[in-house]
Tab-separated table of C-alpha atoms and ligand atoms in Angstrom:
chain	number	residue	atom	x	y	z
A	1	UNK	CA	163.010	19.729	234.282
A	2	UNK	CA	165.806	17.096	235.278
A	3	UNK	CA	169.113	18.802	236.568
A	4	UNK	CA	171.801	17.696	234.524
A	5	UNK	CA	174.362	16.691	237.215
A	6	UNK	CA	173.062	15.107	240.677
A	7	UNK	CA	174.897	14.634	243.956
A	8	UNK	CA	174.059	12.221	247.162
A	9	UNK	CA	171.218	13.418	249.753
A	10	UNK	CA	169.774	11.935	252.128
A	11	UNK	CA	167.570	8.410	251.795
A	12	UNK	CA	164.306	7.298	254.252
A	13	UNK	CA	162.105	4.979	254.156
A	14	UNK	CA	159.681	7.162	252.741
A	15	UNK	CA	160.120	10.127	250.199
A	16	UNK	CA	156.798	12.439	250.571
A	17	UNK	CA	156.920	15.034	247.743
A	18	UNK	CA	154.703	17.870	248.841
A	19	UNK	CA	154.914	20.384	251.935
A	20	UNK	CA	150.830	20.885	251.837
A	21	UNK	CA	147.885	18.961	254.003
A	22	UNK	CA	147.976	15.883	252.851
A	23	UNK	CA	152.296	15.401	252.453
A	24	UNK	CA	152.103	16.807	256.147
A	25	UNK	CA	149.863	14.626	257.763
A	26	UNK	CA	151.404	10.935	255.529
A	27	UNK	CA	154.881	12.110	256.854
A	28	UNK	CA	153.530	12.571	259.927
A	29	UNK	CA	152.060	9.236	260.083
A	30	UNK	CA	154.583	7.392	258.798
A	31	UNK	CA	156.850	8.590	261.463
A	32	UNK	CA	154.488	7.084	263.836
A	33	UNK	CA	154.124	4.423	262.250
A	34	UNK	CA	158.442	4.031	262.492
A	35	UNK	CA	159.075	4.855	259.516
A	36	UNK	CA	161.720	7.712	258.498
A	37	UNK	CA	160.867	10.287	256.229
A	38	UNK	CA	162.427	12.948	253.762
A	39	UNK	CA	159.738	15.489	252.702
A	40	UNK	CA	160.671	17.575	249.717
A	41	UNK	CA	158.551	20.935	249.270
A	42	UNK	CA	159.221	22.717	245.971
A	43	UNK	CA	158.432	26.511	247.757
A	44	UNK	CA	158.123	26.028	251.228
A	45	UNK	CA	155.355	24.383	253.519
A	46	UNK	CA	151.703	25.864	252.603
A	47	UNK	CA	152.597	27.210	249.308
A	48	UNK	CA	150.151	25.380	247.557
A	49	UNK	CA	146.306	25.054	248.244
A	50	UNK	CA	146.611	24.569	251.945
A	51	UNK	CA	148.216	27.549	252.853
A	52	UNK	CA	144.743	29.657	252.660
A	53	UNK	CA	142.184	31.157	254.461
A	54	UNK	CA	139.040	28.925	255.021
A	55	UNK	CA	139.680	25.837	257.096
A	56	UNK	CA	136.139	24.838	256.758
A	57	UNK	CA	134.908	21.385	257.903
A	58	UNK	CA	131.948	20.206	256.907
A	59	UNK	CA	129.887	16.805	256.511
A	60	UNK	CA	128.256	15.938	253.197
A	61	UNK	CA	124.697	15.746	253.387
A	62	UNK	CA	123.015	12.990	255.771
A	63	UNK	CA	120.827	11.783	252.773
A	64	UNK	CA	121.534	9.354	250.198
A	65	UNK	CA	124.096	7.695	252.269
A	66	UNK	CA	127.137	6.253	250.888
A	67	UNK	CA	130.658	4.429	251.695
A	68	UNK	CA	132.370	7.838	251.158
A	69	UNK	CA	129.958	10.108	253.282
A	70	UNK	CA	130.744	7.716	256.255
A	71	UNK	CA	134.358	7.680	255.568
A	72	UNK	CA	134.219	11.803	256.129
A	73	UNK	CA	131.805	11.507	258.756
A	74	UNK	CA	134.501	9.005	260.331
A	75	UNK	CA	137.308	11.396	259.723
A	76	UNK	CA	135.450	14.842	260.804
A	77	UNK	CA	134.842	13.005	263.979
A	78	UNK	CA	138.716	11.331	264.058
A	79	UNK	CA	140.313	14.745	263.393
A	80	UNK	CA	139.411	16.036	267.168
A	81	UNK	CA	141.314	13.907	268.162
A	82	UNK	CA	144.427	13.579	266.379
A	83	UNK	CA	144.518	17.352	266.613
A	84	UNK	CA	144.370	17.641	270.129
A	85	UNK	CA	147.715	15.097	270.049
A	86	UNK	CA	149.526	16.759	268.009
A	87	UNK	CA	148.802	20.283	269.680
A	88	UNK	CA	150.039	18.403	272.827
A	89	UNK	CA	153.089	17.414	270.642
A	90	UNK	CA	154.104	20.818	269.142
A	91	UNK	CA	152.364	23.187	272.307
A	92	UNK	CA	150.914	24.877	269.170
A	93	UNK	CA	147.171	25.580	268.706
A	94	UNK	CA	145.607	24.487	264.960
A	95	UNK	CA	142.187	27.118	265.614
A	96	UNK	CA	140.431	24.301	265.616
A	97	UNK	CA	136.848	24.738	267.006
A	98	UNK	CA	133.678	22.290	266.521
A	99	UNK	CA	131.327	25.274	265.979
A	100	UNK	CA	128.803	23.593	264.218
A	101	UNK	CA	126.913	25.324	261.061
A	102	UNK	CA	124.138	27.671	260.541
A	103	UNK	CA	122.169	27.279	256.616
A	104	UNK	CA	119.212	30.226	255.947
A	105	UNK	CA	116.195	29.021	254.656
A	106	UNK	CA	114.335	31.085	252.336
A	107	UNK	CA	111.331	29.051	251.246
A	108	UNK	CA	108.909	26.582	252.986
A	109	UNK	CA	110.388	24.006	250.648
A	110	UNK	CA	113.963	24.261	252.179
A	111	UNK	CA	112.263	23.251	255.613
A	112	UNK	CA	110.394	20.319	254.524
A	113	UNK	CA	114.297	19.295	253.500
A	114	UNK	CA	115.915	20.524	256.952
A	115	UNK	CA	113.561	17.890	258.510
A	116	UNK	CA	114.008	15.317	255.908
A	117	UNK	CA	117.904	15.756	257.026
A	118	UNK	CA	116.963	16.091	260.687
A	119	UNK	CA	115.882	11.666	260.307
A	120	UNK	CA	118.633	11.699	257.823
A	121	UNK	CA	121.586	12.665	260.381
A	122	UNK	CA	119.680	10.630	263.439
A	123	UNK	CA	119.953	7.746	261.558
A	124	UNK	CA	123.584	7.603	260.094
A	125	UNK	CA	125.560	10.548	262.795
A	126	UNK	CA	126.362	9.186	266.120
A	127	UNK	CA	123.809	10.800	268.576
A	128	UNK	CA	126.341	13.398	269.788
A	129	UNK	CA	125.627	15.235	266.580
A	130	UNK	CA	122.326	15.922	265.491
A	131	UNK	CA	120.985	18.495	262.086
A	132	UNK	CA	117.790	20.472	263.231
A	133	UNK	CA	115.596	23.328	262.280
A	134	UNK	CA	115.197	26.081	264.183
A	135	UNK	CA	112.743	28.898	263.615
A	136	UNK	CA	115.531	31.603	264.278
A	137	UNK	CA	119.146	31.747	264.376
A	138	UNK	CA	120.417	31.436	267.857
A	139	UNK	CA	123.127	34.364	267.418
A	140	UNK	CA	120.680	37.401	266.368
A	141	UNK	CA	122.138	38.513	262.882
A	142	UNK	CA	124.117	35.095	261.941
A	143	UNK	CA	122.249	34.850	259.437
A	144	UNK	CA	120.411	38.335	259.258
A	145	UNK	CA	116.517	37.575	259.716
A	146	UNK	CA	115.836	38.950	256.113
A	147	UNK	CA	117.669	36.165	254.948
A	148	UNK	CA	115.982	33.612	256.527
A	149	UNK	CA	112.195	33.980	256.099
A	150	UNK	CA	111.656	29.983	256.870
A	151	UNK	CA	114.467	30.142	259.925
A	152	UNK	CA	117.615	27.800	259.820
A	153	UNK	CA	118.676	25.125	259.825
A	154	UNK	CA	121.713	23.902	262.358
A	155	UNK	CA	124.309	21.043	262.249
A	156	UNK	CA	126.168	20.334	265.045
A	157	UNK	CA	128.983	17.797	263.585
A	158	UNK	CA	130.693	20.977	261.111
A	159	UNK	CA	133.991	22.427	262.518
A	160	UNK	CA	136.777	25.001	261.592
A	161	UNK	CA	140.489	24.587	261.565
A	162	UNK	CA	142.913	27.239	261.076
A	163	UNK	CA	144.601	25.939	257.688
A	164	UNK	CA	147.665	27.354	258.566
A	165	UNK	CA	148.062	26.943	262.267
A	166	UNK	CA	147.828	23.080	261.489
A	167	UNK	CA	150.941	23.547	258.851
A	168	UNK	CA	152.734	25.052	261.318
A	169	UNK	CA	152.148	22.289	263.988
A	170	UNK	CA	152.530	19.708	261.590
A	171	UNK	CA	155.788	21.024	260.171
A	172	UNK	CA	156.639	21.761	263.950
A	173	UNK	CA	156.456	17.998	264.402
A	174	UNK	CA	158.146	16.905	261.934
A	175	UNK	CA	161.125	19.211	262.310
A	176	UNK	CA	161.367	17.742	265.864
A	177	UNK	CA	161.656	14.088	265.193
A	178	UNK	CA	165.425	13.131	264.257
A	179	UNK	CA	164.288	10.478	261.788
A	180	UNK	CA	162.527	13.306	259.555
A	181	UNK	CA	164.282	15.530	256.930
A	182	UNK	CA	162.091	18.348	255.605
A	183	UNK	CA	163.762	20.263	252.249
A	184	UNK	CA	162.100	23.583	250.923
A	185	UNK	CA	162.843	26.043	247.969
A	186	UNK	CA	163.810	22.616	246.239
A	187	UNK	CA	161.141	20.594	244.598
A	188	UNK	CA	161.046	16.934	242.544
A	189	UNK	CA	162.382	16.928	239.338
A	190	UNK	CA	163.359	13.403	238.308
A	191	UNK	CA	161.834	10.345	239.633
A	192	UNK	CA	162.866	6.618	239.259
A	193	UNK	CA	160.421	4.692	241.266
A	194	UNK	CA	161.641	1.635	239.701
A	195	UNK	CA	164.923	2.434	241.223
A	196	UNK	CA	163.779	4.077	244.215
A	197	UNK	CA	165.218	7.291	243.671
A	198	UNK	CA	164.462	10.776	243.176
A	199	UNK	CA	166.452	13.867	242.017
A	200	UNK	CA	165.437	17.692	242.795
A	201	UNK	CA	165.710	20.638	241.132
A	202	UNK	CA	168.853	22.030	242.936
A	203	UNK	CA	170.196	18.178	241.816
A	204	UNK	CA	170.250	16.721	245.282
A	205	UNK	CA	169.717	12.551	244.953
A	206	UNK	CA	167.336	11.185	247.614
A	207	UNK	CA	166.507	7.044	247.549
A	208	UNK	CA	163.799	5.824	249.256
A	209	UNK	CA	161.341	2.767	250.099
A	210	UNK	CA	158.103	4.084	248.956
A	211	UNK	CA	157.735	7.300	247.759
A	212	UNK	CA	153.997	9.238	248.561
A	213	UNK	CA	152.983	11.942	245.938
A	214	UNK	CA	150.961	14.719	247.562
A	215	UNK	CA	151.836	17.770	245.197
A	216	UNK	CA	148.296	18.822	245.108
A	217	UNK	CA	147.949	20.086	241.591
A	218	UNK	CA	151.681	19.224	240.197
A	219	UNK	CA	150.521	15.292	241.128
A	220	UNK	CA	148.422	14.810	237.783
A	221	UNK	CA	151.686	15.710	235.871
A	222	UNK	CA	153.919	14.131	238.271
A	223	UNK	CA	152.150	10.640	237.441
A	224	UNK	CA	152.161	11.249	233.733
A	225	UNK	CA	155.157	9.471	232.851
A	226	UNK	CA	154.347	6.229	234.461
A	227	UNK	CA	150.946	5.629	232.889
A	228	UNK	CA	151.253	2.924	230.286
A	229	UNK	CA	150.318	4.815	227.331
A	230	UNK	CA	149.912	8.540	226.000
A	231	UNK	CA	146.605	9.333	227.985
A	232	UNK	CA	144.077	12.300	229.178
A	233	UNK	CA	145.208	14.138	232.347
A	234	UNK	CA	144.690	12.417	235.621
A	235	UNK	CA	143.067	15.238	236.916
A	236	UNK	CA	142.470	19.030	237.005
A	237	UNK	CA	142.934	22.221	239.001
A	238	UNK	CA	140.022	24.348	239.869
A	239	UNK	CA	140.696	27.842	241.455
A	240	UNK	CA	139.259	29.385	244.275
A	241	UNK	CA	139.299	32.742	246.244
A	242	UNK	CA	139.015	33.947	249.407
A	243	UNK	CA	139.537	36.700	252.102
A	244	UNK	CA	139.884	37.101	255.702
A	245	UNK	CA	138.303	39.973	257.268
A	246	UNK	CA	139.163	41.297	260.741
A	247	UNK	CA	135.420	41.258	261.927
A	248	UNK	CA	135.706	40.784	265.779
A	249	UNK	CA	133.262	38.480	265.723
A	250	UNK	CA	132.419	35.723	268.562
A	251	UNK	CA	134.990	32.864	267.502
A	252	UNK	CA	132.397	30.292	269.123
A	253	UNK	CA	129.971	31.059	266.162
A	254	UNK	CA	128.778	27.889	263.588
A	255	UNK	CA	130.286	28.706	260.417
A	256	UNK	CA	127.453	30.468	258.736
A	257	UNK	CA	126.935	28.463	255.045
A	258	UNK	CA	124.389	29.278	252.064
A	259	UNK	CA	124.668	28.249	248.304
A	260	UNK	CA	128.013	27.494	248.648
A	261	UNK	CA	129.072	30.473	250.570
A	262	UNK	CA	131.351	30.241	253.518
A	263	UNK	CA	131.338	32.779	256.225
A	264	UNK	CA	133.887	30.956	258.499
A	265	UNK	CA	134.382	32.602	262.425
A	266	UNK	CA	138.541	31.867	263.452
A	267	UNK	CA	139.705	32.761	266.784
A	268	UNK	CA	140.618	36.514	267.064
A	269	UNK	CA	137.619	37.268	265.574
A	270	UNK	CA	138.973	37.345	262.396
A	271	UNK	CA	136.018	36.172	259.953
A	272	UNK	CA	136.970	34.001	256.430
A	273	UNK	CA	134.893	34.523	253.462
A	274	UNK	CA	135.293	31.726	250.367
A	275	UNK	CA	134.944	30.493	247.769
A	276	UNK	CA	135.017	30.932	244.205
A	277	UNK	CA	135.029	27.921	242.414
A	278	UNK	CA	136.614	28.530	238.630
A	279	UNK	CA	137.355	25.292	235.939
A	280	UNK	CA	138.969	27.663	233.891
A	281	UNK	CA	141.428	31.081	234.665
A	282	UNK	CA	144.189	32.875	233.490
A	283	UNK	CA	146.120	34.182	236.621
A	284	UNK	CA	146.167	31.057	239.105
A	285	UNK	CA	147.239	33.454	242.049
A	286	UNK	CA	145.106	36.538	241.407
A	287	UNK	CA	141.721	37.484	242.753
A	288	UNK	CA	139.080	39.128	241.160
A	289	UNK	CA	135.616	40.642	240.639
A	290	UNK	CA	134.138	37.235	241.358
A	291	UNK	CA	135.540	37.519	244.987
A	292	UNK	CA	133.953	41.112	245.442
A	293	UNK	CA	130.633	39.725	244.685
A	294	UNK	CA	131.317	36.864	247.776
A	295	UNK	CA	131.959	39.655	249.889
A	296	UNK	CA	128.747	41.618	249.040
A	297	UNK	CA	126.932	37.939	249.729
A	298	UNK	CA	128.483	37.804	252.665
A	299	UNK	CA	127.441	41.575	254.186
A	300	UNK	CA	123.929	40.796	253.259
A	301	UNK	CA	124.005	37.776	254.494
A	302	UNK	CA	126.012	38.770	257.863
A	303	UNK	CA	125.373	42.957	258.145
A	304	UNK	CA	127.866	43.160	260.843
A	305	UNK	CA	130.383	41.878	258.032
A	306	UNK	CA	129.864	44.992	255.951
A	307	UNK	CA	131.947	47.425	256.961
A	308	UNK	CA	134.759	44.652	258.514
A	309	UNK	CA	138.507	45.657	257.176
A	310	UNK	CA	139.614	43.081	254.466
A	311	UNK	CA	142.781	41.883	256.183
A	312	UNK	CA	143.764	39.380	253.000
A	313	UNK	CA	142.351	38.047	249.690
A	314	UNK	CA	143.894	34.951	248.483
A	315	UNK	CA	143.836	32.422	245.705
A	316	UNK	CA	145.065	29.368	245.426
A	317	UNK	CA	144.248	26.074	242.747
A	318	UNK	CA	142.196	22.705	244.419
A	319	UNK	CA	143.325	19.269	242.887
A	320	UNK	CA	140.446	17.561	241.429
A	321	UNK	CA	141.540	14.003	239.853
A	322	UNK	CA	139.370	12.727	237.393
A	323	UNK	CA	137.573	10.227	239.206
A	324	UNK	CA	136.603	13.138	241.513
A	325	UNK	CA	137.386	11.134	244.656
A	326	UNK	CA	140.515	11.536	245.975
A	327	UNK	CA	143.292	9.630	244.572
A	328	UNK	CA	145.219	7.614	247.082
A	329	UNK	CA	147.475	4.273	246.902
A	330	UNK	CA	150.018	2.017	245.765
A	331	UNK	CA	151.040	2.548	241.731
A	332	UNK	CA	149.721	-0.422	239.984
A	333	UNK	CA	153.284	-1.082	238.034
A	334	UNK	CA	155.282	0.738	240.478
A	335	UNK	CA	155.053	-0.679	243.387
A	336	UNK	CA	157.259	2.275	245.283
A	337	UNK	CA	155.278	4.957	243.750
A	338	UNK	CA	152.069	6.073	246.169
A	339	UNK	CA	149.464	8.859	245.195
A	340	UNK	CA	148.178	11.425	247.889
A	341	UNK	CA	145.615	14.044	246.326
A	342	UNK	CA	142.644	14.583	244.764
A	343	UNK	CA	141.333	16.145	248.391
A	344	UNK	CA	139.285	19.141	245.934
A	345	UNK	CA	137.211	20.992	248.628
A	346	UNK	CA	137.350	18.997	251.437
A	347	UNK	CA	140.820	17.583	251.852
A	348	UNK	CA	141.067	19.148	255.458
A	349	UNK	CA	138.671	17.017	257.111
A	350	UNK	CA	140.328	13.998	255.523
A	351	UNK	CA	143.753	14.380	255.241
A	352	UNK	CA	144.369	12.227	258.362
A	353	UNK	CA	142.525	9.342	257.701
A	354	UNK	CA	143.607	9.190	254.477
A	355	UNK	CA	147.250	9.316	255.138
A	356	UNK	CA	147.120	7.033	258.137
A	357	UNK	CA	145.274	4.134	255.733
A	358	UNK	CA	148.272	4.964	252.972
A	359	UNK	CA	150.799	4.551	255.422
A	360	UNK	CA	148.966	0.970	256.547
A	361	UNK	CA	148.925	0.243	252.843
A	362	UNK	CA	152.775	0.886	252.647
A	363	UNK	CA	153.346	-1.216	255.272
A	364	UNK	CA	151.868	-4.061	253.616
A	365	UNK	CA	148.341	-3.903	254.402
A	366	UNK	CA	145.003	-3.573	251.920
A	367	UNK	CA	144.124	-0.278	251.644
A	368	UNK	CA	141.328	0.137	253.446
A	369	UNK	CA	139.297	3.092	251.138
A	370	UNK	CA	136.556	2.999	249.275
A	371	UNK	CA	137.683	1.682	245.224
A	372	UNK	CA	136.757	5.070	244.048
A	373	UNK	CA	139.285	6.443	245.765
A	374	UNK	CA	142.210	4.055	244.504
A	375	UNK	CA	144.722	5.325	242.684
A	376	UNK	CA	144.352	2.517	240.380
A	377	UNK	CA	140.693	2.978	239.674
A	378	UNK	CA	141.732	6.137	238.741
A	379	UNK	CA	144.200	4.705	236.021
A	380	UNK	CA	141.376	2.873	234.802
A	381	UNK	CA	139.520	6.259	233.866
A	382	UNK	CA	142.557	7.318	231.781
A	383	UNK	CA	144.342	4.689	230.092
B	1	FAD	C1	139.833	29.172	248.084
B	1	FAD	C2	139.928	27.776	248.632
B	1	FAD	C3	139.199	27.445	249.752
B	1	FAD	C4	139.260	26.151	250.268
B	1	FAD	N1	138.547	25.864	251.406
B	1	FAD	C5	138.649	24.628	251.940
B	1	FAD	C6	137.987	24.328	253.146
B	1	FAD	O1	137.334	25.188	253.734
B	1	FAD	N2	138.099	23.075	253.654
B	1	FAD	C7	138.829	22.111	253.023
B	1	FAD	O2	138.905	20.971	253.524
B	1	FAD	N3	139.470	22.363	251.866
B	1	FAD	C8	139.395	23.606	251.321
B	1	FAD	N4	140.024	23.877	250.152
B	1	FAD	C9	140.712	22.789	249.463
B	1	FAD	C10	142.053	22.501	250.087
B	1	FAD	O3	142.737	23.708	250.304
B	1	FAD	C11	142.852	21.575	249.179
B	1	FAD	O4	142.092	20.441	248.843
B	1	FAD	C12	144.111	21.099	249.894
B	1	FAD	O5	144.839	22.193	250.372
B	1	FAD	C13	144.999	20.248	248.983
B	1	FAD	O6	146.109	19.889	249.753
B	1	FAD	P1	147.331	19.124	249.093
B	1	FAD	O7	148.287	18.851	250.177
B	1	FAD	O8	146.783	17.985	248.295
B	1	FAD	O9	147.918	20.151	248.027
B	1	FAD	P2	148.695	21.539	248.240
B	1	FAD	O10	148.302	22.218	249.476
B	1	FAD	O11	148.529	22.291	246.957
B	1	FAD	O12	150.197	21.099	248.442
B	1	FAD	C14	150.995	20.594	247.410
B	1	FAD	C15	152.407	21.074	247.642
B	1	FAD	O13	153.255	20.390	246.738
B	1	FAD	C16	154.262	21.271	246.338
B	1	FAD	N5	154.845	20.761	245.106
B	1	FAD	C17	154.352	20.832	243.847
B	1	FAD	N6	155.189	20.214	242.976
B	1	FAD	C18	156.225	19.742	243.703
B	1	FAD	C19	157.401	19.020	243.388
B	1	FAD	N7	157.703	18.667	242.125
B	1	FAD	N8	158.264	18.698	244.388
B	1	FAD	C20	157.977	19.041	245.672
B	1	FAD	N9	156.877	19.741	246.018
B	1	FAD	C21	156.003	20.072	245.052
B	1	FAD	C22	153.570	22.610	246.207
B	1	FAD	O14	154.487	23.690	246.290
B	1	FAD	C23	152.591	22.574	247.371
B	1	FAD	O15	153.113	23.190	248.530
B	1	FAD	C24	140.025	25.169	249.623
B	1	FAD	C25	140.782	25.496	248.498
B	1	FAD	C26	140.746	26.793	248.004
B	1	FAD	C27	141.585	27.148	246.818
């Protein structure tokens, strides 16, 4: 809701609305980039999605090979990079590990596939990373044997980031660069791109250049107002649970994946378990049943994991826009007004690259992403 009265705060270049992943890394960017930046977080950094358990990084399949699957690829690849900067920037660590992943294989069929993927990855992964099958698991127990009648099969490009480690050393560097402003406990209430201004809830007036919207879930109703006409949400929120457990296991492990199960090794040996995946819910924040049954997956899959104290359980709502790419770039009628979201399950791994080509596109150039993920294709779907 719009406060009634406003008074003057500060104005940048760039007004990022959203203390999570993506609002991180674009403010991040565009302070590299020269730009200054005032990023407003309605709770506080990692409130939303990002501040969870899972940090898992993993490439799509190597088959059926697309524009998108080599933008990820590209991005998995680019994040080892920019991470290692900005853990020399902050002096903090992010967890961040290229582990790899191990899949079970439980019927012939599923190695006839692992090979098929083995040609797959040689052809479109840079040699460094390779898919293979392996008769056994190289770590005795990850996954148990029982599990994996055909053996395994073993990626080596998959890696693991500690989701809120890198908030920290994002909002770290951020905090330390004079030409940044970072407001929490005060979120977006009003906005006049048309203007170039915004107004929060506490009533604090903020102008800017360009504004970026990277509220994860709160984007689809953020955008509402400036579609032309009345139209169908711009996209959706799907929950998901998950839970750490203090497992003390090796934190050099490959994230251990089957049927969408994540067993995810973090440094300290702590071990994360996701994800539930859940188009409809009552209790955004709450976790249930359906995460029990992940955690009995997980001990059969991963014995050891059985009797491991359950340090946290979590929940926390994925933005899915309706084009189910992400939605990124320039407003099509408002040329201030940026989108940053849609990331759904993997915006980890792209956060970066996205936010670095958004912050090109801001700066004048075409943004260099695949149409699906355009904000404006997006429109299209809608209106
Ligand atoms: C259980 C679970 C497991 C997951 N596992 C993985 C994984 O292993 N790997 C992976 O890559 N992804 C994973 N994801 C998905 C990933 O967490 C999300 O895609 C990502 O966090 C989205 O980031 P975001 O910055 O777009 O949104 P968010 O992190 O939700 O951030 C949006 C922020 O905007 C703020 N906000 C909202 N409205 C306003 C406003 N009006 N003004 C100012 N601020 C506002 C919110 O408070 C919030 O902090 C998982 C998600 C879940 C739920």
């Amino acid at each position: 809701m719009a406060p009634h009265s406003s008074s003057p705060g500060p104005s940048a270049d760039l007004l990022v609305v959203g203390g999570g992943v993506m609002g991180l890394w674009a403010a991040v960017m565009a302070l590299r980039a020269g730009l200054s930046v005032c990023l407003v977080e309605a709770v506080r950094i990692g409130a939303g999605a990002s501040g969870g358990l899972l940090g898992a990084l993993m490439p799509h399949m190597p088959d059926r090979w697309n524009e998108k699957k080599a933008l990820q690829r590209d991005a998995l690849i680019s994040l080892e990079a920019e991470v290692a900067r900005l853990e020399a920037e902050t002096g903090l660590s992010c967890g961040y590990r290229r582990c790899g992943r191990v899949m079970p294989l439980m019927r012939p069929a599923l190695v006839e596939r692992a090979l098929k993927h083995q040609a797959d990855a040689a052809q479109h992964w840079p040699a460094a990373y390779s898919w293979r099958h392996l008769p056994q698991a190289a770590h005795p127990g990850w996954p148990a044997p029982s599990q994996a009648p055909d053996g395994v099969a073993v990626e080596t490009l998959a890696a693991r980031i500690a989701p809120r480690a890198l908030l920290a050393a994002l909002a770290a560097r951020l905090r330390a660069d004079p030409r940044c402003s970072v407001i929490e406990a005060d979120g977006v209430a009003a906005l006049d791109p048309a203007r170039g201004q915004a107004v929060t809830a506490s009533g604090l007036r903020i102008g800017f250049s360009a504004c970026v919207l990277a509220a994860g879930v709160e984007s689809f109703p953020l955008l509402a107002p400036f579609l032309p006409a009345p139209a169908a949400a711009l996209g959706q929120a799907v929950k998901g649970q998950a839970a750490l457990l203090d497992a003390h296991v090796d934190p050099e492990r490959p994230i251990l994946f089957a049927d969408g199960l994540y067993i995810v090794p973090h440094e300290s040996g702590q071990v994360a378990i996701g994800s539930t995946s859940e188009d409809w819910f009552d209790d955004p924040l709450s976790t249930d049943g359906q995460l029990d049954a992940l955690l009995t997956r997980a001990a059969l899959l991963a014995p050891e994991l059985a009797d491991a104290p359950v340090l946290e359980r979590w929940a926390g709502l994925r933005p899915k826009a309706v084009g189910r790419e992400p939605m990124v770039g320039q407003h099509p009628d408002f040329p201030r007004l940026f989108a940053l979201t849609g990331g759904f399950k993997i915006s980890f791994g792209i956060a970066h690259h996205l936010a670095s080509r958004l912050i090109d596109e801001i700066r004048g150039e075409a943004l260099d992403l695949p149409a699906s993920f355009h904000l404006s294709t997006h429109l299209l779907l809608v209106t």
